[in-house]
Short mmCIF file of C-alpha atoms in Angstrom, two decimals:
data_model
loop_
_atom_site.label_atom_id
_atom_site.label_comp_id
_atom_site.label_asym_id
_atom_site.label_seq_id
_atom_site.Cartn_x
_atom_site.Cartn_y
_atom_site.Cartn_z
CA UNK N 1 -10.90 -17.85 -22.49
CA UNK N 2 -7.87 -18.08 -20.21
CA UNK N 3 -5.61 -18.56 -23.26
CA UNK N 4 -6.99 -15.40 -24.88
CA UNK N 5 -6.53 -13.54 -21.61
CA UNK N 6 -2.89 -14.66 -21.36
CA UNK N 7 -2.26 -13.56 -24.95
CA UNK N 8 -3.80 -10.17 -24.12
CA UNK N 9 -1.63 -9.91 -20.99
CA UNK N 10 1.62 -10.72 -22.75
CA UNK N 11 1.14 -8.69 -25.93
CA UNK N 12 -1.08 -5.81 -24.79
CA UNK N 13 -1.28 -5.40 -21.00
CA UNK N 14 2.36 -5.91 -20.05
CA UNK N 15 3.86 -3.62 -22.75
CA UNK N 16 1.33 -0.92 -21.82
CA UNK N 17 2.10 -1.26 -18.10
CA UNK N 18 5.85 -1.12 -18.66
CA UNK N 19 5.41 2.07 -20.70
CA UNK N 20 3.03 3.55 -18.12
CA UNK N 21 5.47 2.73 -15.31
CA UNK N 22 8.32 4.50 -17.08
CA UNK N 23 6.12 7.52 -17.88
CA UNK N 24 4.77 7.69 -14.31
CA UNK N 25 8.24 7.39 -12.75
CA UNK N 26 9.68 10.03 -15.10
CA UNK N 27 6.79 12.42 -14.45
CA UNK N 28 7.14 11.93 -10.70
CA UNK N 29 10.87 12.64 -10.73
CA UNK N 30 10.48 15.70 -12.98
CA UNK N 31 7.52 17.11 -11.04
CA UNK N 32 9.21 16.66 -7.67
CA UNK N 33 12.44 18.20 -8.98
CA UNK N 34 10.48 21.28 -10.03
CA UNK N 35 9.12 21.68 -6.52
CA UNK N 36 5.72 20.05 -6.90
CA UNK N 37 6.40 17.12 -4.60
CA UNK N 38 3.03 17.19 -2.86
CA UNK N 39 1.07 16.72 -6.09
CA UNK N 40 3.59 14.84 -8.23
CA UNK N 41 4.63 12.60 -5.37
CA UNK N 42 1.18 11.07 -5.12
CA UNK N 43 -1.24 11.59 -8.02
CA UNK N 44 0.72 10.09 -10.94
CA UNK N 45 1.30 6.96 -8.86
CA UNK N 46 -2.37 6.88 -7.88
CA UNK N 47 -3.36 6.90 -11.56
CA UNK N 48 -0.68 4.26 -12.24
CA UNK N 49 -2.15 1.96 -9.57
CA UNK N 50 -5.65 2.38 -10.95
CA UNK N 51 -4.51 1.55 -14.48
CA UNK N 52 -2.76 -1.63 -13.27
CA UNK N 53 -6.15 -2.76 -11.96
CA UNK N 54 -8.20 -1.65 -14.97
CA UNK N 55 -5.90 -3.22 -17.56
CA UNK N 56 -5.89 -6.53 -15.66
CA UNK N 57 -9.73 -6.50 -15.38
CA UNK N 58 -9.52 -6.23 -11.61
CA UNK N 59 -12.48 -4.41 -10.07
CA UNK N 60 -11.83 -2.64 -6.76
CA UNK N 61 -14.63 -1.85 -4.32
CA UNK N 62 -13.97 0.48 -1.38
CA UNK N 63 -16.05 0.30 1.78
CA UNK N 64 -15.87 2.64 4.76
CA UNK N 65 -14.37 5.66 3.04
CA UNK N 66 -16.53 7.81 5.33
CA UNK N 67 -14.37 6.68 8.27
CA UNK N 68 -11.42 8.84 7.26
CA UNK N 69 -10.84 12.56 6.76
CA UNK N 70 -8.60 13.82 3.96
CA UNK N 71 -7.24 16.54 6.25
CA UNK N 72 -6.05 14.11 8.94
CA UNK N 73 -2.75 12.21 9.09
CA UNK N 74 -3.11 8.50 9.79
CA UNK N 75 -1.00 5.39 10.07
CA UNK N 76 -2.82 2.98 7.75
CA UNK N 77 -2.12 -0.71 8.44
CA UNK N 78 -3.27 -3.37 6.00
CA UNK N 79 -2.96 -7.10 5.52
CA UNK N 80 -0.69 -8.13 2.65
CA UNK N 81 -2.26 -10.65 0.27
CA UNK N 82 -0.36 -10.01 -2.95
CA UNK N 83 1.10 -7.53 -5.43
CA UNK N 84 -2.31 -6.03 -6.16
CA UNK N 85 -2.55 -4.74 -2.59
CA UNK N 86 -0.21 -1.97 -3.70
CA UNK N 87 -2.06 -1.13 -6.90
CA UNK N 88 -5.50 -1.17 -5.27
CA UNK N 89 -4.48 1.04 -2.33
CA UNK N 90 -2.55 3.43 -4.58
CA UNK N 91 -5.39 3.68 -7.03
CA UNK N 92 -8.44 3.71 -4.80
CA UNK N 93 -7.65 4.90 -1.25
CA UNK N 94 -7.77 8.56 -2.38
CA UNK N 95 -5.79 9.86 0.57
CA UNK N 96 -2.38 11.51 0.24
CA UNK N 97 0.13 9.08 1.76
CA UNK N 98 3.60 7.67 1.51
CA UNK N 99 4.56 4.02 1.82
CA UNK N 100 6.88 2.53 4.38
CA UNK N 101 8.70 0.04 2.18
CA UNK N 102 11.64 -2.32 2.11
CA UNK N 103 15.10 -0.96 1.29
CA UNK N 104 15.44 -3.56 -1.48
CA UNK N 105 12.77 -1.76 -3.54
CA UNK N 106 15.26 1.07 -4.16
CA UNK N 107 16.94 -1.20 -6.70
CA UNK N 108 13.92 -1.47 -9.03
CA UNK N 109 14.75 0.46 -12.23
CA UNK N 110 12.87 3.79 -12.56
CA UNK N 111 10.49 2.89 -9.72
CA UNK N 112 13.09 2.88 -6.94
CA UNK N 113 14.46 6.30 -7.81
CA UNK N 114 11.01 7.85 -8.22
CA UNK N 115 10.02 6.42 -4.82
CA UNK N 116 13.05 8.03 -3.20
CA UNK N 117 12.41 11.39 -4.88
CA UNK N 118 8.70 11.39 -3.99
CA UNK N 119 9.38 10.84 -0.29
CA UNK N 120 8.49 7.19 0.23
CA UNK N 121 9.97 5.94 3.52
CA UNK N 122 12.50 3.13 3.12
CA UNK N 123 12.67 1.00 6.25
CA UNK N 124 16.17 0.14 7.46
CA UNK N 125 16.44 -2.00 10.59
CA UNK N 126 20.15 -2.70 10.25
CA UNK N 127 21.22 -0.58 13.24
CA UNK N 128 19.80 1.75 15.89
CA UNK N 129 20.97 4.78 13.89
CA UNK N 130 19.31 3.42 10.74
CA UNK N 131 16.05 2.89 12.61
CA UNK N 132 16.29 6.44 13.92
CA UNK N 133 16.77 7.71 10.36
CA UNK N 134 13.69 5.77 9.23
CA UNK N 135 11.61 7.32 12.00
CA UNK N 136 12.86 10.80 11.10
CA UNK N 137 11.96 10.27 7.43
CA UNK N 138 8.47 9.12 8.41
CA UNK N 139 8.05 12.05 10.80
CA UNK N 140 9.01 14.43 7.99
CA UNK N 141 6.17 13.13 5.82
CA UNK N 142 3.64 13.12 8.67
CA UNK N 143 4.56 16.69 9.62
CA UNK N 144 3.48 17.75 6.13
CA UNK N 145 -0.02 16.46 6.78
CA UNK N 146 0.45 13.23 4.89
CA UNK N 147 -0.29 9.71 6.07
CA UNK N 148 1.76 6.53 5.85
CA UNK N 149 0.70 3.04 4.77
CA UNK N 150 2.35 -0.05 6.24
CA UNK N 151 1.94 -3.80 5.83
CA UNK N 152 2.60 -5.00 9.40
CA UNK N 153 2.89 -8.65 8.26
CA UNK N 154 6.07 -7.54 6.50
CA UNK N 155 5.70 -9.79 3.46
CA UNK N 156 2.94 -11.15 1.26
CA UNK N 157 1.05 -14.05 2.75
CA UNK N 158 2.22 -17.42 1.34
CA UNK N 159 -1.15 -19.11 1.81
CA UNK N 160 -3.83 -16.42 1.76
CA UNK N 161 -4.21 -16.40 5.53
CA UNK N 162 -3.63 -13.50 7.92
CA UNK N 163 -0.27 -13.85 9.69
CA UNK N 164 1.39 -12.29 12.73
CA UNK N 165 1.93 -8.54 12.81
CA UNK N 166 5.29 -6.91 13.51
CA UNK N 167 5.51 -4.00 15.92
CA UNK N 168 7.56 -1.68 13.70
CA UNK N 169 4.50 -0.31 11.94
CA UNK N 170 3.01 0.79 15.23
CA UNK N 171 5.96 2.59 16.76
CA UNK N 172 5.15 5.63 14.62
CA UNK N 173 1.60 5.80 15.94
CA UNK N 174 2.82 5.35 19.52
CA UNK N 175 5.62 7.90 19.09
CA UNK N 176 3.47 10.63 17.59
CA UNK N 177 0.04 9.77 19.02
CA UNK N 178 -1.50 9.30 15.57
CA UNK N 179 -4.75 7.47 14.84
CA UNK N 180 -4.30 4.02 13.33
CA UNK N 181 -6.66 3.00 10.53
CA UNK N 182 -6.88 -0.73 9.75
CA UNK N 183 -7.58 -1.64 6.12
CA UNK N 184 -8.76 -5.10 5.14
CA UNK N 185 -7.74 -6.26 1.67
CA UNK N 186 -9.87 -9.15 0.45
CA UNK N 187 -9.44 -10.72 -2.99
CA UNK N 188 -5.88 -9.72 -3.89
CA UNK N 189 -4.58 -13.21 -3.06
CA UNK N 190 -6.93 -14.74 -5.63
CA UNK N 191 -5.95 -12.11 -8.20
CA UNK N 192 -2.20 -12.61 -7.83
CA UNK N 193 -0.58 -14.60 -5.00
CA UNK N 194 3.15 -14.31 -4.39
CA UNK N 195 3.82 -17.48 -6.44
CA UNK N 196 2.15 -16.10 -9.61
CA UNK N 197 3.84 -14.16 -12.38
CA UNK N 198 0.64 -12.82 -13.97
CA UNK N 199 -2.66 -11.69 -12.45
CA UNK N 200 -6.11 -13.07 -13.17
CA UNK N 201 -9.35 -11.07 -13.43
CA UNK N 202 -11.10 -10.63 -10.12
CA UNK N 203 -12.53 -8.36 -7.48
CA UNK N 204 -10.74 -6.76 -4.55
CA UNK N 205 -12.59 -5.25 -1.61
CA UNK N 206 -10.85 -2.59 0.48
CA UNK N 207 -12.56 -2.11 3.84
CA UNK N 208 -11.46 1.03 5.67
CA UNK N 209 -12.20 0.60 9.36
CA UNK N 210 -12.75 3.30 11.94
CA UNK N 211 -9.58 4.96 13.25
CA UNK N 212 -8.16 3.72 16.54
CA UNK N 213 -7.48 6.96 18.37
CA UNK N 214 -4.78 7.53 20.98
CA UNK N 215 -6.06 7.99 24.54
CA UNK N 216 -5.00 10.70 26.99
CA UNK N 217 -1.82 8.73 27.71
CA UNK N 218 -1.21 7.83 24.07
CA UNK N 219 -1.37 4.37 22.55
CA UNK N 220 -0.62 1.15 24.40
CA UNK N 221 1.40 -0.83 21.85
CA UNK N 222 0.20 -4.40 22.31
CA UNK N 223 -3.54 -3.62 22.65
CA UNK N 224 -3.19 -1.34 19.61
CA UNK N 225 -1.65 -4.14 17.54
CA UNK N 226 -4.32 -6.59 18.62
CA UNK N 227 -7.22 -4.19 18.03
CA UNK N 228 -6.05 -3.37 14.51
CA UNK N 229 -5.46 -7.03 13.66
CA UNK N 230 -8.93 -7.94 14.98
CA UNK N 231 -10.48 -5.20 12.84
CA UNK N 232 -8.69 -6.43 9.71
CA UNK N 233 -9.66 -10.05 10.43
CA UNK N 234 -13.32 -9.10 10.92
CA UNK N 235 -13.76 -8.32 7.21
CA UNK N 236 -11.98 -11.42 5.89
CA UNK N 237 -13.67 -14.73 5.00
CA UNK N 238 -13.44 -17.31 7.77
CA UNK N 239 -10.84 -19.46 6.04
CA UNK N 240 -8.39 -16.54 5.90
#
Protein backbone atom coordinates (compact mmCIF):
# COMPACT_ATOMS: atom_id res chain seq x y z
CA UNK A 1 0.00 0.00 0.00
CA UNK A 2 2.82 2.41 0.82
CA UNK A 3 4.21 1.98 -2.72
CA UNK A 4 0.83 2.87 -4.24
CA UNK A 5 0.60 5.86 -1.92
CA UNK A 6 4.04 7.10 -2.97
CA UNK A 7 3.10 6.73 -6.64
CA UNK A 8 -0.07 8.73 -5.97
CA UNK A 9 1.96 11.41 -4.15
CA UNK A 10 4.54 11.81 -6.89
CA UNK A 11 2.26 11.70 -9.93
CA UNK A 12 -1.03 13.10 -8.59
CA UNK A 13 -0.71 14.89 -5.24
CA UNK A 14 2.49 16.86 -5.80
CA UNK A 15 1.58 18.20 -9.29
CA UNK A 16 -1.85 19.22 -7.97
CA UNK A 17 -0.36 20.95 -4.93
CA UNK A 18 2.21 22.82 -7.00
CA UNK A 19 -0.58 24.07 -9.29
CA UNK A 20 -2.79 24.96 -6.33
CA UNK A 21 0.08 26.85 -4.67
CA UNK A 22 0.69 28.93 -7.79
CA UNK A 23 -3.05 29.63 -8.21
CA UNK A 24 -3.47 30.53 -4.52
CA UNK A 25 -0.42 32.82 -4.52
CA UNK A 26 -1.52 34.54 -7.74
CA UNK A 27 -5.07 35.02 -6.47
CA UNK A 28 -3.78 36.42 -3.18
CA UNK A 29 -1.50 38.92 -4.90
CA UNK A 30 -4.21 40.01 -7.37
CA UNK A 31 -6.93 40.27 -4.72
CA UNK A 32 -4.75 42.27 -2.33
CA UNK A 33 -3.62 44.57 -5.15
CA UNK A 34 -7.26 45.34 -5.90
CA UNK A 35 -7.85 46.38 -2.31
CA UNK A 36 -9.36 43.20 -0.91
CA UNK A 37 -6.52 42.39 1.46
CA UNK A 38 -8.72 41.37 4.38
CA UNK A 39 -10.47 38.62 2.43
CA UNK A 40 -7.81 37.69 -0.13
CA UNK A 41 -5.03 37.81 2.44
CA UNK A 42 -6.54 34.95 4.41
CA UNK A 43 -9.22 32.81 2.73
CA UNK A 44 -7.36 31.54 -0.36
CA UNK A 45 -4.50 30.43 1.89
CA UNK A 46 -6.97 28.82 4.30
CA UNK A 47 -8.41 26.76 1.45
CA UNK A 48 -4.86 25.97 0.28
CA UNK A 49 -3.93 24.63 3.73
CA UNK A 50 -7.05 22.48 3.87
CA UNK A 51 -6.34 20.99 0.44
CA UNK A 52 -2.77 20.11 1.45
CA UNK A 53 -4.27 18.02 4.24
CA UNK A 54 -7.08 16.47 2.19
CA UNK A 55 -4.87 15.46 -0.73
CA UNK A 56 -2.35 13.84 1.64
CA UNK A 57 -5.14 11.93 3.46
CA UNK A 58 -4.44 13.82 6.66
CA UNK A 59 -7.50 14.22 8.88
CA UNK A 60 -7.54 17.26 11.18
CA UNK A 61 -9.64 17.36 14.33
CA UNK A 62 -10.10 20.66 16.19
CA UNK A 63 -10.91 20.74 19.89
CA UNK A 64 -11.72 23.81 21.97
CA UNK A 65 -12.91 26.10 19.20
CA UNK A 66 -15.46 27.48 21.67
CA UNK A 67 -12.57 29.04 23.62
CA UNK A 68 -11.99 31.79 21.05
CA UNK A 69 -14.08 34.60 19.60
CA UNK A 70 -13.78 35.56 15.93
CA UNK A 71 -14.10 39.23 16.84
CA UNK A 72 -11.14 39.22 19.23
CA UNK A 73 -7.45 39.66 18.39
CA UNK A 74 -5.17 37.05 19.93
CA UNK A 75 -1.54 36.02 19.96
CA UNK A 76 -1.76 32.31 19.15
CA UNK A 77 1.28 30.27 20.24
CA UNK A 78 1.69 26.67 19.10
CA UNK A 79 4.25 23.91 19.32
CA UNK A 80 6.04 23.17 16.05
CA UNK A 81 6.06 19.48 15.11
CA UNK A 82 6.42 19.61 11.34
CA UNK A 83 5.42 21.16 8.02
CA UNK A 84 1.79 20.13 8.47
CA UNK A 85 1.47 22.44 11.47
CA UNK A 86 1.18 25.26 8.94
CA UNK A 87 -1.35 23.53 6.70
CA UNK A 88 -3.54 22.35 9.57
CA UNK A 89 -3.66 25.75 11.30
CA UNK A 90 -4.22 27.59 8.02
CA UNK A 91 -6.94 25.21 6.96
CA UNK A 92 -8.79 24.54 10.20
CA UNK A 93 -8.29 27.33 12.77
CA UNK A 94 -10.98 29.48 11.06
CA UNK A 95 -9.79 32.73 12.58
CA UNK A 96 -8.41 35.62 10.54
CA UNK A 97 -4.70 35.83 11.36
CA UNK A 98 -1.28 36.55 9.99
CA UNK A 99 1.86 34.52 10.62
CA UNK A 100 5.02 35.75 12.24
CA UNK A 101 7.56 33.98 10.05
CA UNK A 102 11.24 33.79 9.26
CA UNK A 103 12.74 36.29 6.82
CA UNK A 104 14.15 33.41 4.76
CA UNK A 105 10.63 32.43 3.67
CA UNK A 106 10.50 35.57 1.51
CA UNK A 107 12.72 33.73 -0.97
CA UNK A 108 10.22 30.94 -1.74
CA UNK A 109 8.97 31.46 -5.31
CA UNK A 110 5.36 32.74 -5.51
CA UNK A 111 4.74 32.01 -1.83
CA UNK A 112 7.20 34.56 -0.44
CA UNK A 113 5.82 37.43 -2.49
CA UNK A 114 2.19 36.55 -1.74
CA UNK A 115 3.04 36.40 1.98
CA UNK A 116 4.54 39.88 1.83
CA UNK A 117 1.56 41.30 -0.09
CA UNK A 118 -1.00 39.68 2.23
CA UNK A 119 0.58 41.21 5.34
CA UNK A 120 2.39 38.27 6.94
CA UNK A 121 4.92 39.54 9.49
CA UNK A 122 8.53 38.66 8.67
CA UNK A 123 10.64 38.52 11.81
CA UNK A 124 14.01 40.28 11.62
CA UNK A 125 16.19 40.17 14.73
CA UNK A 126 19.32 41.49 13.04
CA UNK A 127 19.30 44.89 14.80
CA UNK A 128 17.25 46.95 17.25
CA UNK A 129 15.76 48.95 14.38
CA UNK A 130 14.82 45.73 12.55
CA UNK A 131 13.13 44.39 15.67
CA UNK A 132 11.25 47.68 15.99
CA UNK A 133 10.10 47.36 12.38
CA UNK A 134 8.86 43.80 13.05
CA UNK A 135 6.86 45.00 16.05
CA UNK A 136 5.35 47.83 14.01
CA UNK A 137 4.33 45.42 11.24
CA UNK A 138 2.69 43.13 13.79
CA UNK A 139 0.94 46.05 15.48
CA UNK A 140 -0.44 47.13 12.09
CA UNK A 141 -2.10 43.74 11.62
CA UNK A 142 -3.41 43.58 15.18
CA UNK A 143 -4.86 47.08 14.91
CA UNK A 144 -7.02 45.81 12.05
CA UNK A 145 -8.64 43.26 14.33
CA UNK A 146 -6.56 40.35 13.14
CA UNK A 147 -4.59 37.88 15.22
CA UNK A 148 -1.06 36.55 14.83
CA UNK A 149 0.22 32.98 15.03
CA UNK A 150 3.72 32.22 16.30
CA UNK A 151 5.77 29.08 16.88
CA UNK A 152 7.72 30.06 20.02
CA UNK A 153 10.09 27.07 19.64
CA UNK A 154 11.37 28.84 16.54
CA UNK A 155 11.97 25.71 14.47
CA UNK A 156 10.40 22.31 13.94
CA UNK A 157 11.18 19.81 16.65
CA UNK A 158 13.96 17.38 15.61
CA UNK A 159 12.66 14.52 17.77
CA UNK A 160 8.93 15.04 18.27
CA UNK A 161 9.36 16.44 21.77
CA UNK A 162 8.37 19.88 23.05
CA UNK A 163 11.41 22.16 23.30
CA UNK A 164 12.21 25.48 24.98
CA UNK A 165 10.18 28.55 24.06
CA UNK A 166 11.73 31.83 22.95
CA UNK A 167 10.47 35.09 24.39
CA UNK A 168 10.05 36.96 21.09
CA UNK A 169 6.57 35.58 20.51
CA UNK A 170 5.39 36.98 23.82
CA UNK A 171 6.68 40.51 23.58
CA UNK A 172 3.70 41.41 21.39
CA UNK A 173 1.23 40.18 24.00
CA UNK A 174 3.11 42.02 26.75
CA UNK A 175 3.44 45.20 24.69
CA UNK A 176 -0.21 45.42 23.68
CA UNK A 177 -1.90 43.56 26.55
CA UNK A 178 -3.39 40.93 24.22
CA UNK A 179 -4.74 37.55 25.30
CA UNK A 180 -2.46 34.63 24.48
CA UNK A 181 -4.07 31.44 23.19
CA UNK A 182 -1.96 28.26 23.37
CA UNK A 183 -2.59 25.69 20.63
CA UNK A 184 -1.40 22.11 20.97
CA UNK A 185 -0.56 20.34 17.71
CA UNK A 186 -0.48 16.57 18.11
CA UNK A 187 0.19 14.20 15.20
CA UNK A 188 1.99 16.47 12.73
CA UNK A 189 5.37 14.95 13.65
CA UNK A 190 4.14 11.50 12.66
CA UNK A 191 2.66 12.86 9.43
CA UNK A 192 5.82 14.66 8.31
CA UNK A 193 8.84 15.26 10.56
CA UNK A 194 11.52 17.73 9.50
CA UNK A 195 13.68 14.91 8.06
CA UNK A 196 10.95 13.69 5.65
CA UNK A 197 10.40 14.85 2.10
CA UNK A 198 6.87 13.45 1.74
CA UNK A 199 3.99 13.14 4.22
CA UNK A 200 2.21 9.99 5.28
CA UNK A 201 -1.52 9.60 5.99
CA UNK A 202 -2.46 10.38 9.56
CA UNK A 203 -4.48 12.39 12.02
CA UNK A 204 -3.64 15.76 13.54
CA UNK A 205 -5.41 17.10 16.60
CA UNK A 206 -5.45 20.86 17.18
CA UNK A 207 -6.38 21.72 20.77
CA UNK A 208 -7.26 25.37 21.28
CA UNK A 209 -6.81 26.22 24.95
CA UNK A 210 -8.48 28.99 26.90
CA UNK A 211 -6.97 32.45 26.41
CA UNK A 212 -4.49 33.69 28.99
CA UNK A 213 -5.74 37.20 29.66
CA UNK A 214 -3.62 40.15 30.75
CA UNK A 215 -4.17 41.31 34.33
CA UNK A 216 -4.68 44.89 35.50
CA UNK A 217 -0.92 45.45 35.24
CA UNK A 218 -0.59 43.59 31.95
CA UNK A 219 1.24 40.34 31.38
CA UNK A 220 4.24 39.16 33.37
CA UNK A 221 6.53 37.72 30.69
CA UNK A 222 8.05 34.64 32.33
CA UNK A 223 4.85 33.36 34.02
CA UNK A 224 3.05 33.93 30.71
CA UNK A 225 5.60 31.85 28.82
CA UNK A 226 5.43 29.07 31.39
CA UNK A 227 1.62 29.03 31.56
CA UNK A 228 1.28 28.77 27.79
CA UNK A 229 3.93 26.05 27.56
CA UNK A 230 2.22 24.08 30.34
CA UNK A 231 -1.12 24.36 28.53
CA UNK A 232 0.40 23.10 25.26
CA UNK A 233 2.17 20.24 27.06
CA UNK A 234 -1.05 19.17 28.81
CA UNK A 235 -2.59 17.95 25.54
CA UNK A 236 0.48 16.07 24.27
CA UNK A 237 1.21 12.37 24.87
CA UNK A 238 3.59 11.77 27.77
CA UNK A 239 6.57 10.86 25.60
CA UNK A 240 6.45 14.25 23.86
